[in-house]
mmCIF file with all atom_site columns, C-alpha atoms in Angstrom:
data_model
loop_
_atom_site.group_PDB
_atom_site.id
_atom_site.type_symbol
_atom_site.label_atom_id
_atom_site.label_alt_id
_atom_site.label_comp_id
_atom_site.label_asym_id
_atom_site.label_entity_id
_atom_site.label_seq_id
_atom_site.pdbx_PDB_ins_code
_atom_site.Cartn_x
_atom_site.Cartn_y
_atom_site.Cartn_z
_atom_site.occupancy
_atom_site.B_iso_or_equiv
_atom_site.pdbx_formal_charge
_atom_site.auth_seq_id
_atom_site.auth_comp_id
_atom_site.auth_asym_id
_atom_site.auth_atom_id
_atom_site.pdbx_PDB_model_num
ATOM 1  C CA . UNK A 1 1  ? -58.284 163.613 -90.233 1.00 72.00 ? 1196 UNK A CA 1
ATOM 2  C CA . UNK A 1 2  ? -56.815 164.897 -87.003 1.00 87.00 ? 1197 UNK A CA 1
ATOM 3  C CA . UNK A 1 3  ? -53.246 166.019 -86.494 1.00 95.00 ? 1198 UNK A CA 1
ATOM 4  C CA . UNK A 1 4  ? -50.912 165.618 -83.542 1.00 96.00 ? 1199 UNK A CA 1
ATOM 5  C CA . UNK A 1 5  ? -47.629 167.381 -82.884 1.00 97.00 ? 1200 UNK A CA 1
ATOM 6  C CA . UNK A 1 6  ? -45.104 165.469 -80.797 1.00 98.00 ? 1201 UNK A CA 1
ATOM 7  C CA . UNK A 1 7  ? -42.094 167.048 -79.111 1.00 98.00 ? 1202 UNK A CA 1
ATOM 8  C CA . UNK A 1 8  ? -38.898 165.528 -77.771 1.00 98.00 ? 1203 UNK A CA 1
ATOM 9  C CA . UNK A 1 9  ? -36.765 167.727 -75.524 1.00 98.00 ? 1204 UNK A CA 1
ATOM 10 C CA . UNK A 1 10 ? -33.055 167.545 -74.715 1.00 98.00 ? 1205 UNK A CA 1
ATOM 11 C CA . UNK A 1 11 ? -32.237 169.494 -71.564 1.00 96.00 ? 1206 UNK A CA 1
ATOM 12 C CA . UNK A 1 12 ? -28.991 171.293 -70.727 1.00 95.00 ? 1207 UNK A CA 1
ATOM 13 C CA . UNK A 1 13 ? -27.633 171.381 -67.175 1.00 96.00 ? 1208 UNK A CA 1
ATOM 14 C CA . UNK A 1 14 ? -26.751 175.051 -67.753 1.00 96.00 ? 1209 UNK A CA 1
ATOM 15 C CA . UNK A 1 15 ? -30.289 175.918 -68.860 1.00 96.00 ? 1210 UNK A CA 1
ATOM 16 C CA . UNK A 1 16 ? -33.774 176.038 -67.380 1.00 97.00 ? 1211 UNK A CA 1
ATOM 17 C CA . UNK A 1 17 ? -35.059 173.186 -65.222 1.00 97.00 ? 1212 UNK A CA 1
ATOM 18 C CA . UNK A 1 18 ? -37.102 170.409 -66.838 1.00 97.00 ? 1213 UNK A CA 1
ATOM 19 C CA . UNK A 1 19 ? -40.161 171.379 -64.777 1.00 97.00 ? 1214 UNK A CA 1
ATOM 20 C CA . UNK A 1 20 ? -39.982 174.980 -66.037 1.00 98.00 ? 1215 UNK A CA 1
ATOM 21 C CA . UNK A 1 21 ? -39.719 173.815 -69.651 1.00 98.00 ? 1216 UNK A CA 1
ATOM 22 C CA . UNK A 1 22 ? -42.653 171.436 -69.217 1.00 98.00 ? 1217 UNK A CA 1
ATOM 23 C CA . UNK A 1 23 ? -44.778 174.210 -67.674 1.00 98.00 ? 1218 UNK A CA 1
ATOM 24 C CA . UNK A 1 24 ? -44.012 176.535 -70.586 1.00 98.00 ? 1219 UNK A CA 1
ATOM 25 C CA . UNK A 1 25 ? -44.978 173.865 -73.113 1.00 99.00 ? 1220 UNK A CA 1
ATOM 26 C CA . UNK A 1 26 ? -48.148 173.000 -71.200 1.00 99.00 ? 1221 UNK A CA 1
ATOM 27 C CA . UNK A 1 27 ? -49.123 176.679 -71.449 1.00 98.00 ? 1222 UNK A CA 1
ATOM 28 C CA . UNK A 1 28 ? -49.133 176.145 -75.244 1.00 98.00 ? 1223 UNK A CA 1
ATOM 29 C CA . UNK A 1 29 ? -51.465 173.153 -74.883 1.00 98.00 ? 1224 UNK A CA 1
ATOM 30 C CA . UNK A 1 30 ? -48.977 170.266 -74.832 1.00 99.00 ? 1225 UNK A CA 1
ATOM 31 C CA . UNK A 1 31 ? -49.730 167.256 -72.619 1.00 98.00 ? 1226 UNK A CA 1
ATOM 32 C CA . UNK A 1 32 ? -46.998 165.065 -71.065 1.00 98.00 ? 1227 UNK A CA 1
ATOM 33 C CA . UNK A 1 33 ? -46.813 161.488 -72.377 1.00 98.00 ? 1228 UNK A CA 1
ATOM 34 C CA . UNK A 1 34 ? -44.502 158.501 -72.012 1.00 98.00 ? 1229 UNK A CA 1
ATOM 35 C CA . UNK A 1 35 ? -42.650 156.792 -74.819 1.00 97.00 ? 1230 UNK A CA 1
ATOM 36 C CA . UNK A 1 36 ? -40.473 158.055 -77.644 1.00 97.00 ? 1231 UNK A CA 1
ATOM 37 C CA . UNK A 1 37 ? -41.696 161.651 -77.218 1.00 98.00 ? 1232 UNK A CA 1
ATOM 38 C CA . UNK A 1 38 ? -42.093 163.797 -74.119 1.00 98.00 ? 1233 UNK A CA 1
ATOM 39 C CA . UNK A 1 39 ? -45.314 165.639 -74.952 1.00 98.00 ? 1234 UNK A CA 1
ATOM 40 C CA . UNK A 1 40 ? -48.132 165.805 -77.505 1.00 98.00 ? 1235 UNK A CA 1
ATOM 41 C CA . UNK A 1 41 ? -50.354 168.588 -78.831 1.00 98.00 ? 1236 UNK A CA 1
ATOM 42 C CA . UNK A 1 42 ? -53.672 167.422 -80.273 1.00 97.00 ? 1237 UNK A CA 1
ATOM 43 C CA . UNK A 1 43 ? -55.019 169.704 -82.999 1.00 96.00 ? 1238 UNK A CA 1
ATOM 44 C CA . UNK A 1 44 ? -58.651 170.521 -83.662 1.00 88.00 ? 1239 UNK A CA 1
ATOM 45 C CA . UNK A 1 45 ? -59.923 169.165 -86.970 1.00 83.00 ? 1240 UNK A CA 1
ATOM 46 C CA . UNK A 1 46 ? -59.070 171.339 -89.921 1.00 82.00 ? 1241 UNK A CA 1
ATOM 47 C CA . UNK A 1 47 ? -55.481 172.185 -88.956 1.00 88.00 ? 1242 UNK A CA 1
ATOM 48 C CA . UNK A 1 48 ? -53.074 172.476 -91.871 1.00 91.00 ? 1243 UNK A CA 1
ATOM 49 C CA . UNK A 1 49 ? -49.354 172.138 -92.493 1.00 92.00 ? 1244 UNK A CA 1
ATOM 50 C CA . UNK A 1 50 ? -49.198 175.938 -92.419 1.00 95.00 ? 1245 UNK A CA 1
ATOM 51 C CA . UNK A 1 51 ? -50.685 175.835 -88.891 1.00 95.00 ? 1246 UNK A CA 1
ATOM 52 C CA . UNK A 1 52 ? -48.057 173.282 -87.835 1.00 94.00 ? 1247 UNK A CA 1
ATOM 53 C CA . UNK A 1 53 ? -45.237 175.509 -89.115 1.00 96.00 ? 1248 UNK A CA 1
ATOM 54 C CA . UNK A 1 54 ? -46.715 178.505 -87.273 1.00 97.00 ? 1249 UNK A CA 1
ATOM 55 C CA . UNK A 1 55 ? -46.880 176.367 -84.107 1.00 97.00 ? 1250 UNK A CA 1
ATOM 56 C CA . UNK A 1 56 ? -43.237 175.273 -84.496 1.00 97.00 ? 1251 UNK A CA 1
ATOM 57 C CA . UNK A 1 57 ? -42.296 178.974 -84.624 1.00 98.00 ? 1252 UNK A CA 1
ATOM 58 C CA . UNK A 1 58 ? -44.367 179.550 -81.456 1.00 98.00 ? 1253 UNK A CA 1
ATOM 59 C CA . UNK A 1 59 ? -42.562 176.687 -79.686 1.00 98.00 ? 1254 UNK A CA 1
ATOM 60 C CA . UNK A 1 60 ? -39.213 178.145 -80.763 1.00 98.00 ? 1255 UNK A CA 1
ATOM 61 C CA . UNK A 1 61 ? -40.208 181.563 -79.409 1.00 98.00 ? 1256 UNK A CA 1
ATOM 62 C CA . UNK A 1 62 ? -41.422 180.033 -76.117 1.00 98.00 ? 1257 UNK A CA 1
ATOM 63 C CA . UNK A 1 63 ? -38.195 178.072 -75.533 1.00 97.00 ? 1258 UNK A CA 1
ATOM 64 C CA . UNK A 1 64 ? -35.737 180.698 -76.808 1.00 97.00 ? 1259 UNK A CA 1
ATOM 65 C CA . UNK A 1 65 ? -33.019 181.424 -74.250 1.00 96.00 ? 1260 UNK A CA 1
ATOM 66 C CA . UNK A 1 66 ? -33.722 178.329 -72.132 1.00 98.00 ? 1261 UNK A CA 1
ATOM 67 C CA . UNK A 1 67 ? -30.831 176.306 -73.602 1.00 97.00 ? 1262 UNK A CA 1
ATOM 68 C CA . UNK A 1 68 ? -32.853 173.303 -74.728 1.00 98.00 ? 1263 UNK A CA 1
ATOM 69 C CA . UNK A 1 69 ? -32.804 171.389 -77.978 1.00 98.00 ? 1264 UNK A CA 1
ATOM 70 C CA . UNK A 1 70 ? -36.144 170.173 -79.247 1.00 98.00 ? 1265 UNK A CA 1
ATOM 71 C CA . UNK A 1 71 ? -37.487 168.081 -82.083 1.00 98.00 ? 1266 UNK A CA 1
ATOM 72 C CA . UNK A 1 72 ? -41.068 168.244 -83.318 1.00 98.00 ? 1267 UNK A CA 1
ATOM 73 C CA . UNK A 1 73 ? -42.999 165.856 -85.516 1.00 97.00 ? 1268 UNK A CA 1
ATOM 74 C CA . UNK A 1 74 ? -46.528 166.516 -86.739 1.00 96.00 ? 1269 UNK A CA 1
ATOM 75 C CA . UNK A 1 75 ? -48.552 163.633 -88.124 1.00 94.00 ? 1270 UNK A CA 1
ATOM 76 C CA . UNK A 1 76 ? -52.059 163.171 -89.517 1.00 90.00 ? 1271 UNK A CA 1
ATOM 77 C CA . UNK A 1 77 ? -54.094 160.297 -88.162 1.00 82.00 ? 1272 UNK A CA 1
#
């Protein structure tokens, strides 16, 4: 089973630009997509829930101070 982590971002006009936020997330391995979510991260096989929680912490650290709100959802396919 493979896992994917989706992220939805809400930008703030007083924060960083959308392009800067997208670049930061792409540096973590996210890819832009269209639809209900803004980006997706595709895990290698063998990733666990513990890995997903670690990654959510990494996203939080990467976006800290940029005045964005984000929502993540990790699913197994």
